[in-house]
Amino acid sequence: KMLRRVLCTVLFMGALPSLAEVSQGHISVVLLGATGDLAKKYLWQGLFQLYMDQVSSGHSFTFHGAALTALEPGQRLMFDVLKKLACPPDEPPNRCAVLKDQFLKLSQYHQLKTAENYTALNREIETLLSQEGLKEAGRIFYFSVPPFAYTEIARHINSSCRPPPGAWLRVVLEKPFGHDLESAQQLAADLTSFFREEEMYRVDHYLGKQAVAHILPFRDQNRQFLDPIWNRHHVERVEIVLKETVDAKGRTSFYEQYGVIRDVLQNHLTEALMFLTMELPANVSRAEEVLQCKLQAFQSLRGLEKNSAVLGQYQAYAGQVQEELQKAQDYISTTPTFAGVLIHSDNLRWEGVPFLLTSGKALDERVGYVRVLFKNRAYCTQSETLRDAGHSQCKAKQIIFYIGHGALNTPAVLVSRNLFRPVMPEGSWREAVGQSDLHIFGQPLCDYYVYRPVKERDAYSVLISNIYHGRKDFFITTENLLASWGFWTPLLDSISHQPLRLYPGGVENQHLLDFEMVSGEVVFTLAEPVELLNPSRLMPSDYRTIQSKFRQSPLVSAWSEDLISQLASDIEETASRTVARSGQFHLALSGGSSPVVLFQRLARHHYAFPWRHTHIWLVDERCVPLTDAESNFLSLHNHLLQSVRVPYFNVHPMPVHLNQRLCVEEDRGTELYAKEIMALVANASFDLVLLGVGTDGHTASLFPRSENGLEGTQTVVLTESPVKPHQRMSLSLPLINKARQVFVLVLGKGKHDITTLLSRVGHEPRKWPISGVSPSSGQLVWYMDYEALLG
């Protein structure tokens, strides 16, 4: 019998203890896409390494290569790859030769194209096991195929190629796992209709990189040293970097769809970020605990905005796209090949610590690393030359997980000698001796404790071993995948048409891609020369002379960024003037998407704002819990309140959630808010009310033909919105018109039609509630960007 002959040969060569011990069952490994690039470069070698490592484990194996290619040419292609497989340098030559020969005998090629092909494969596996008298332990299906093929293959495996009850199934999936949140949700839904969560192993090969895989064990084994310093009080910043010298030539069909953020940051670098920021579970060996802590770390990340990233594209990329994808000469690609992204976590451990994720193609060197830089509070009086340089408290303190390539050209863990001597597992990591004259981040290598793997292993070999052992914490669960896409998709949407900084590539980039953190945002350090592509286009300075009034009230118009800057300055000036006059400033803010950029501007650029003397009120609120993503108060909290120092008792959310129910008239939430306003706001006249305008002319939550709030004596009302969530609470129009100042913010091309209409109609609040805004003894000012004003 074929399998028994192979086992006996391996036994004869001393690779197995005894044939009787082969009792744990048989594992069938099916590699789909067996003749593709990934299989040729990494996967077959990883499977051979698995066989070498586990041949004495008590399991028997067969390896089934599969592809769409017909049997004879496919078999030839696959065995051309298998003949080139290599053993590690420390493997005895005789044992290597026997194992390689047996691996080839245990491998066979199949054309898997139709449902019948999968049925035949299943029958062949069952026949083999029956002939050999072996029990089936499980099956591994490795999908080294494009994601568009996943669903059909999954259907075939589920219907005709599952192992029998009692044996496990492990399905291995390669990225990309979607293009954004929506596509990832769709792909996840398709797969979960065929496979259980515990059966799916989504591969991010960076989790198999030895330095990345050691981040959690390092934190666990060095808790005594790290517990006091692994937090915002001691960490200055964290850098997670993957630089490449190669460009995207030959891969533009893939790259044009994905770009550097989807290709590298959303997965590889984000996974490293999770290992750094997650709370350590009590037992890092328990996959369920690790995965839960990762998910909690995702939930603590602050949302990304357009200004959270700087983007670039190497100059030759556009030409490569035009040539490879046969695009027109005037085709302009907006796909970034370089990105630097600033991320913050809002949990107590990491609040305020910047995490910089950076990757790009056509850069000056190939290197990957995770660098944790600690704050240095020391001042050293004695001359540098008279001190023990390695232990000087004035030198940089850092921990570096060196992923590979670069100056060291090997995976490594480096810890500054002025921090602590780390605990490292002796069997797998060894301290490097005979330090060279290399410098890492400006410091000689002798300033670090340096540890390298005892045995370097390819990332795919590590991950395939973890698949065999069922270690799910080295893979991406559905929940974590969707959390990652949920985090990155808003940024991807906001930058989809953002201009990119062009860079020449390689060492010629010089300082062109250097960037810095400014007020919670990132900007390129060097200004880019401005080239006018269309000199005849009207510029903002031309627009400013158009008009200075709108509906007989003052109008401020500019490009949106300049407009928000001006509005924020005007609000601060109003606040300072009011506080100087009366000691406090009552500001009522609207919800919706338009004010978000204003809130962010106020939080990050207006440090002289008199927040301690400011009362914050809501103009309107949706009838949802205040912690709901739809809540206006939650948006206000996330984008403004948590970043400024407004006294707790000066914040006045609308009471929409009383007695564990939402906006019920009997709970008298509107009366409570009206009484609070009467008690604290003199004459119930807000110092400033900020409004927006809907495309239907609504403002606050006062909608056309609304039964409440457009007239009468009520100051706070419940209203009905035509869109979900329907129920709202709002300040009434008469109360708004008692304000000393009302600013109306209108942004975007989508508001052009309503602004044109409003410029022509009179006072008709039942049709267009915004037309009824007319402060009785105050001032109304319109802030309108050029897109809303001019379309």
Short mmCIF file of C-alpha atoms in Angstrom, two decimals, residues 137-512:
data_model
loop_
_atom_site.label_atom_id
_atom_site.label_comp_id
_atom_site.label_asym_id
_atom_site.label_seq_id
_atom_site.Cartn_x
_atom_site.Cartn_y
_atom_site.Cartn_z
CA ALA A 137 -8.08 13.50 11.48
CA GLY A 138 -8.95 16.43 9.22
CA ARG A 139 -8.60 18.30 5.95
CA ILE A 140 -6.90 21.59 5.15
CA PHE A 141 -8.03 23.52 2.06
CA TYR A 142 -5.65 26.39 1.25
CA PHE A 143 -7.28 29.00 -1.04
CA SER A 144 -4.36 30.47 -3.01
CA VAL A 145 -6.82 31.88 -5.55
CA PRO A 146 -8.43 35.30 -6.21
CA PRO A 147 -11.26 36.19 -3.79
CA PHE A 148 -13.86 36.24 -6.58
CA ALA A 149 -13.44 32.44 -6.76
CA TYR A 150 -13.95 31.88 -3.02
CA THR A 151 -17.73 31.48 -3.02
CA GLU A 152 -17.91 28.87 -5.77
CA ILE A 153 -15.06 26.81 -4.28
CA ALA A 154 -16.61 27.08 -0.82
CA ARG A 155 -19.90 25.77 -2.20
CA HIS A 156 -18.18 22.74 -3.76
CA ILE A 157 -16.20 21.92 -0.61
CA ASN A 158 -19.26 22.26 1.60
CA SER A 159 -21.48 20.11 -0.62
CA SER A 160 -19.11 17.29 -1.58
CA CYS A 161 -15.67 17.54 0.05
CA ARG A 162 -16.20 17.88 3.78
CA PRO A 163 -14.51 15.33 6.04
CA PRO A 164 -16.75 12.91 7.95
CA PRO A 165 -18.09 13.69 11.46
CA GLY A 166 -15.31 13.59 14.05
CA ALA A 167 -12.70 15.02 11.67
CA TRP A 168 -11.98 18.75 11.45
CA LEU A 169 -12.02 21.08 8.46
CA ARG A 170 -9.67 24.08 8.17
CA VAL A 171 -10.13 26.48 5.27
CA VAL A 172 -7.26 28.92 4.71
CA LEU A 173 -8.04 32.22 2.97
CA GLU A 174 -5.56 34.69 1.49
CA LYS A 175 -6.07 38.45 1.37
CA PRO A 176 -7.48 40.69 0.02
CA PHE A 177 -10.59 40.13 2.13
CA GLY A 178 -12.69 42.78 0.45
CA HIS A 179 -12.09 46.29 -0.80
CA ASP A 180 -13.98 48.19 1.91
CA LEU A 181 -16.41 47.46 4.73
CA GLU A 182 -19.37 46.70 2.47
CA SER A 183 -17.48 44.24 0.23
CA ALA A 184 -15.85 42.59 3.25
CA GLN A 185 -19.29 42.12 4.84
CA GLN A 186 -20.59 40.57 1.63
CA LEU A 187 -17.63 38.18 1.30
CA ALA A 188 -17.90 37.25 4.99
CA ALA A 189 -21.63 36.56 4.60
CA ASP A 190 -20.98 34.35 1.56
CA LEU A 191 -18.33 32.31 3.36
CA THR A 192 -20.24 31.93 6.63
CA SER A 193 -23.08 30.33 4.69
CA PHE A 194 -20.68 27.43 3.95
CA PHE A 195 -18.16 27.39 6.83
CA ARG A 196 -18.28 27.88 10.58
CA GLU A 197 -16.10 30.61 12.06
CA GLU A 198 -13.78 28.10 13.73
CA GLU A 199 -13.16 26.46 10.32
CA MET A 200 -11.84 29.64 8.64
CA TYR A 201 -8.21 30.79 8.86
CA ARG A 202 -7.67 34.17 7.18
CA VAL A 203 -3.97 34.62 6.55
CA ASP A 204 -2.05 37.81 7.14
CA HIS A 205 1.49 36.59 6.51
CA TYR A 206 2.87 39.41 8.68
CA LEU A 207 1.54 37.53 11.71
CA GLY A 208 4.03 34.81 10.77
CA LYS A 209 6.99 37.20 10.72
CA GLN A 210 9.07 36.18 13.71
CA ALA A 211 9.51 39.69 15.14
CA VAL A 212 5.79 40.49 14.80
CA ALA A 213 4.76 37.10 16.19
CA HIS A 214 6.97 37.76 19.24
CA ILE A 215 5.38 41.10 20.25
CA LEU A 216 2.74 39.49 22.49
CA PRO A 217 5.07 36.87 24.04
CA PHE A 218 7.63 39.66 24.66
CA ARG A 219 5.04 41.79 26.45
CA ASP A 220 3.89 38.78 28.45
CA GLN A 221 7.37 37.59 29.49
CA ASN A 222 8.49 41.12 30.42
CA ARG A 223 5.41 42.26 32.34
CA GLN A 224 7.50 43.18 35.39
CA PHE A 225 9.47 45.74 33.35
CA LEU A 226 6.76 46.90 30.96
CA ASP A 227 3.76 47.26 33.28
CA PRO A 228 4.99 50.60 34.74
CA ILE A 229 6.06 52.12 31.39
CA TRP A 230 3.76 50.65 28.69
CA ASN A 231 1.40 53.65 28.74
CA ARG A 232 0.84 57.28 27.75
CA HIS A 233 2.87 58.62 30.68
CA HIS A 234 6.07 57.03 29.37
CA VAL A 235 5.64 56.32 25.63
CA GLU A 236 6.35 59.29 23.38
CA ARG A 237 5.25 57.69 20.11
CA VAL A 238 5.08 54.44 18.17
CA GLU A 239 6.17 53.90 14.55
CA ILE A 240 5.02 50.91 12.48
CA VAL A 241 6.80 50.97 9.14
CA LEU A 242 7.11 48.87 5.98
CA LYS A 243 9.23 50.44 3.24
CA GLU A 244 9.85 48.91 -0.17
CA THR A 245 12.31 49.80 -2.92
CA VAL A 246 10.33 47.99 -5.64
CA ASP A 247 7.52 49.68 -7.51
CA ALA A 248 4.18 48.29 -8.71
CA LYS A 249 5.31 47.48 -12.25
CA GLY A 250 3.68 44.28 -13.45
CA ARG A 251 1.06 44.48 -10.65
CA THR A 252 -0.82 47.65 -11.57
CA SER A 253 -4.06 45.76 -12.32
CA PHE A 254 -4.11 44.78 -8.62
CA TYR A 255 -2.55 47.95 -7.27
CA GLU A 256 -4.86 50.32 -9.10
CA GLN A 257 -7.79 48.70 -7.30
CA TYR A 258 -6.21 48.62 -3.85
CA GLY A 259 -3.35 51.08 -3.31
CA VAL A 260 -0.95 51.12 -0.38
CA ILE A 261 -3.52 51.59 2.41
CA ARG A 262 -5.61 48.55 1.43
CA ASP A 263 -2.53 46.53 0.48
CA VAL A 264 -0.43 47.10 3.61
CA LEU A 265 -1.84 49.43 6.29
CA GLN A 266 -5.35 47.99 6.67
CA ASN A 267 -3.95 44.53 7.35
CA HIS A 268 -0.20 44.05 8.07
CA LEU A 269 0.48 47.25 9.97
CA THR A 270 -2.91 47.28 11.71
CA GLU A 271 -2.30 43.78 13.08
CA ALA A 272 1.03 44.92 14.54
CA LEU A 273 -0.78 47.95 16.01
CA MET A 274 -3.26 45.63 17.72
CA PHE A 275 -0.48 43.56 19.32
CA LEU A 276 0.96 46.77 20.76
CA THR A 277 -2.22 48.47 21.99
CA MET A 278 -4.37 45.56 23.17
CA GLU A 279 -4.60 44.79 26.86
CA LEU A 280 -2.70 41.61 27.72
CA PRO A 281 -4.98 38.71 28.57
CA ALA A 282 -4.14 36.67 31.64
CA ASN A 283 -3.06 33.84 29.35
CA VAL A 284 -1.61 34.83 25.96
CA SER A 285 -1.74 31.18 24.87
CA ARG A 286 -5.54 31.20 24.90
CA ALA A 287 -6.59 32.20 21.40
CA GLU A 288 -10.12 33.24 22.45
CA GLU A 289 -8.79 35.70 25.05
CA VAL A 290 -6.24 37.18 22.63
CA LEU A 291 -8.85 37.68 19.90
CA GLN A 292 -11.28 39.32 22.33
CA CYS A 293 -8.59 41.75 23.53
CA LYS A 294 -7.75 42.61 19.91
CA LEU A 295 -11.39 43.41 19.22
CA GLN A 296 -11.53 45.69 22.28
CA ALA A 297 -8.41 47.49 21.04
CA PHE A 298 -10.13 48.12 17.68
CA GLN A 299 -13.11 49.61 19.46
CA SER A 300 -10.86 52.10 21.27
CA LEU A 301 -9.34 53.56 18.10
CA ARG A 302 -10.33 57.13 17.31
CA GLY A 303 -11.96 57.54 13.89
CA LEU A 304 -9.70 58.59 11.02
CA GLU A 305 -10.30 61.78 9.07
CA LYS A 306 -8.98 63.21 5.84
CA ASN A 307 -6.21 65.07 7.66
CA SER A 308 -5.08 61.91 9.44
CA ALA A 309 -3.07 60.91 6.35
CA VAL A 310 -0.46 62.18 3.92
CA LEU A 311 -0.42 60.47 0.53
CA GLY A 312 2.00 60.19 -2.35
CA GLN A 313 2.50 58.47 -5.69
CA TYR A 314 5.81 57.75 -7.41
CA GLN A 315 6.08 59.59 -10.70
CA ALA A 316 6.42 56.57 -12.99
CA TYR A 317 3.24 54.94 -11.67
CA ALA A 318 0.80 56.77 -13.95
CA GLY A 319 2.79 55.73 -17.04
CA GLN A 320 2.90 52.12 -15.86
CA VAL A 321 -0.88 52.13 -15.38
CA GLN A 322 -1.44 53.63 -18.83
CA GLU A 323 0.81 51.00 -20.42
CA GLU A 324 -0.31 47.90 -18.50
CA LEU A 325 -4.02 48.70 -18.29
CA GLN A 326 -4.17 50.42 -21.71
CA LYS A 327 -5.46 53.69 -20.31
CA ALA A 328 -5.60 56.95 -22.29
CA GLN A 329 -2.64 59.32 -22.11
CA ASP A 330 -4.66 61.84 -20.11
CA TYR A 331 -5.71 59.19 -17.52
CA ILE A 332 -4.96 60.39 -13.98
CA SER A 333 -4.62 57.81 -11.24
CA THR A 334 -5.57 58.79 -7.68
CA THR A 335 -4.16 55.57 -6.20
CA PRO A 336 -1.60 56.26 -3.44
CA THR A 337 1.67 54.31 -3.48
CA PHE A 338 2.84 56.01 -0.26
CA ALA A 339 0.89 56.75 2.91
CA GLY A 340 1.68 58.06 6.36
CA VAL A 341 -1.26 57.80 8.77
CA LEU A 342 -1.59 59.15 12.31
CA ILE A 343 -3.71 56.99 14.62
CA HIS A 344 -4.85 57.60 18.19
CA SER A 345 -6.41 55.27 20.72
CA ASP A 346 -8.88 56.72 23.19
CA ASN A 347 -8.40 54.18 25.94
CA LEU A 348 -6.76 55.39 29.15
CA ARG A 349 -3.49 53.56 28.52
CA TRP A 350 -2.76 55.19 25.16
CA GLU A 351 -4.70 58.46 25.16
CA GLY A 352 -2.63 61.14 23.43
CA VAL A 353 0.11 58.79 22.17
CA PRO A 354 0.62 59.10 18.38
CA PHE A 355 0.88 55.87 16.40
CA LEU A 356 2.41 56.46 12.97
CA LEU A 357 1.76 53.84 10.28
CA THR A 358 3.87 54.31 7.17
CA SER A 359 4.38 52.32 3.99
CA GLY A 360 5.26 52.95 0.40
CA LYS A 361 6.78 51.69 -2.82
CA ALA A 362 9.81 53.12 -4.64
CA LEU A 363 11.39 54.32 -1.40
CA ASP A 364 15.07 54.48 -0.43
CA GLU A 365 15.34 51.13 1.39
CA ARG A 366 13.57 47.87 2.04
CA VAL A 367 12.90 47.54 5.76
CA GLY A 368 10.14 46.78 8.23
CA TYR A 369 10.03 47.57 11.92
CA VAL A 370 7.87 48.41 14.91
CA ARG A 371 9.50 51.06 17.10
CA VAL A 372 8.29 52.11 20.55
CA LEU A 373 10.05 55.33 21.57
CA PHE A 374 9.89 56.26 25.25
CA LYS A 375 9.90 59.75 26.75
CA ASN A 376 13.19 60.90 28.16
CA ARG A 377 12.95 63.16 31.20
CA ALA A 378 16.59 62.99 32.17
CA TYR A 379 19.13 65.81 32.06
CA CYS A 380 22.73 64.61 32.25
CA THR A 381 25.15 67.11 33.74
CA GLN A 382 28.33 65.12 33.09
CA SER A 383 30.03 65.22 29.69
CA GLU A 384 28.97 62.45 27.30
CA THR A 385 32.58 61.19 27.00
CA LEU A 386 32.85 60.63 30.78
CA ARG A 387 29.71 58.53 31.07
CA ASP A 388 28.89 54.89 30.44
CA ALA A 389 27.34 55.51 27.03
CA GLY A 390 25.32 52.28 26.90
CA HIS A 391 23.49 52.99 30.15
CA SER A 392 23.21 56.78 29.83
CA GLN A 393 19.74 57.96 30.83
CA CYS A 394 20.10 60.81 28.33
CA LYS A 395 20.22 58.50 25.33
CA ALA A 396 17.07 57.49 23.50
CA LYS A 397 15.06 54.72 25.14
CA GLN A 398 13.33 52.41 22.72
CA ILE A 399 12.15 48.90 21.97
CA ILE A 400 12.36 47.82 18.33
CA PHE A 401 10.80 44.75 16.77
CA TYR A 402 12.89 44.57 13.61
CA ILE A 403 10.85 42.65 11.02
CA GLY A 404 13.66 42.21 8.52
CA HIS A 405 15.85 43.52 5.69
CA GLY A 406 17.39 46.97 6.20
CA ALA A 407 20.71 47.39 7.99
CA LEU A 408 20.31 44.25 10.13
CA ASN A 409 18.94 42.06 7.32
CA THR A 410 17.44 39.67 9.88
CA PRO A 411 14.51 39.59 12.30
CA ALA A 412 15.53 40.96 15.69
CA VAL A 413 14.31 42.42 18.97
CA LEU A 414 16.30 45.39 20.27
CA VAL A 415 15.92 46.95 23.72
CA SER A 416 17.88 50.04 24.79
CA ARG A 417 20.38 49.13 27.52
CA ASN A 418 19.18 52.12 29.56
CA LEU A 419 15.69 50.52 29.76
CA PHE A 420 16.08 46.91 30.97
CA ARG A 421 17.58 43.56 30.01
CA PRO A 422 14.62 41.67 28.54
CA VAL A 423 13.55 38.13 29.28
CA MET A 424 13.70 36.10 26.05
CA PRO A 425 12.92 32.41 25.46
CA GLU A 426 16.31 30.66 25.21
CA GLY A 427 15.15 27.94 22.85
CA SER A 428 13.97 30.30 20.10
CA TRP A 429 15.88 33.59 20.57
CA ARG A 430 19.56 34.16 21.34
CA GLU A 431 21.47 37.29 22.27
CA ALA A 432 23.65 38.56 19.44
CA VAL A 433 27.34 38.73 20.37
CA GLY A 434 30.25 40.48 18.67
CA GLN A 435 28.32 43.68 17.98
CA SER A 436 29.19 45.38 14.71
CA ASP A 437 29.65 49.08 14.08
CA LEU A 438 26.11 49.37 12.69
CA HIS A 439 23.89 52.23 13.83
CA ILE A 440 20.12 51.75 14.32
CA PHE A 441 18.05 54.95 14.66
CA GLY A 442 21.17 57.03 15.29
CA GLN A 443 22.57 54.78 18.01
CA PRO A 444 25.36 52.21 17.78
CA LEU A 445 24.18 48.63 18.01
CA CYS A 446 26.12 48.23 21.25
CA ASP A 447 23.61 50.59 22.94
CA TYR A 448 20.99 47.82 22.63
CA TYR A 449 20.39 44.35 23.92
CA VAL A 450 19.99 42.57 20.57
CA TYR A 451 18.25 39.22 20.12
CA ARG A 452 17.92 37.19 16.92
CA PRO A 453 15.95 33.98 16.22
CA VAL A 454 17.91 30.81 16.88
CA LYS A 455 16.45 29.53 13.62
CA GLU A 456 15.04 31.90 11.01
CA ARG A 457 11.75 30.70 9.57
CA ASP A 458 9.73 31.91 6.63
CA ALA A 459 6.43 33.55 7.64
CA TYR A 460 4.35 31.06 5.66
CA SER A 461 6.09 28.11 7.33
CA VAL A 462 5.18 29.60 10.72
CA LEU A 463 1.54 30.17 9.70
CA ILE A 464 1.10 26.74 8.09
CA SER A 465 2.41 25.21 11.32
CA ASN A 466 -0.15 27.26 13.26
CA ILE A 467 -2.93 26.07 10.94
CA TYR A 468 -1.88 22.49 11.64
CA HIS A 469 -1.96 23.18 15.40
CA GLY A 470 -5.28 25.09 15.16
CA ARG A 471 -3.84 28.31 16.63
CA LYS A 472 -6.57 30.82 15.66
CA ASP A 473 -4.88 33.81 17.36
CA PHE A 474 -2.42 33.99 14.44
CA PHE A 475 -5.28 34.58 11.99
CA ILE A 476 -7.99 37.15 11.29
CA THR A 477 -11.49 36.38 12.55
CA THR A 478 -14.56 37.72 10.78
CA GLU A 479 -15.27 40.06 13.67
CA ASN A 480 -11.75 41.51 13.65
CA LEU A 481 -11.74 41.78 9.86
CA LEU A 482 -14.95 43.84 9.84
CA ALA A 483 -13.68 45.97 12.74
CA SER A 484 -10.54 46.78 10.72
CA TRP A 485 -12.50 47.67 7.57
CA GLY A 486 -14.95 49.69 9.68
CA PHE A 487 -11.98 51.68 10.97
CA TRP A 488 -10.26 52.27 7.59
CA THR A 489 -13.21 52.67 5.18
CA PRO A 490 -14.19 56.26 6.22
CA LEU A 491 -10.62 57.42 5.56
CA LEU A 492 -10.51 55.61 2.22
CA ASP A 493 -13.79 57.25 1.20
CA SER A 494 -12.62 60.72 2.23
CA ILE A 495 -9.32 60.53 0.30
CA SER A 496 -10.60 58.82 -2.83
CA HIS A 497 -10.08 61.96 -4.92
CA GLN A 498 -7.43 63.71 -2.82
CA PRO A 499 -4.42 65.09 -4.72
CA LEU A 500 -1.27 63.01 -4.20
CA ARG A 501 2.29 64.25 -3.70
CA LEU A 502 4.42 63.01 -6.59
CA TYR A 503 7.86 61.68 -5.73
CA PRO A 504 10.68 60.54 -8.06
CA GLY A 505 11.47 57.29 -6.23
CA GLY A 506 14.48 55.88 -4.40
CA VAL A 507 17.12 58.11 -2.85
CA GLU A 508 15.98 61.02 -5.03
CA ASN A 509 12.94 61.40 -2.79
CA GLN A 510 15.23 63.23 -0.33
CA HIS A 511 12.94 64.95 2.22
CA LEU A 512 9.91 65.14 -0.08
#
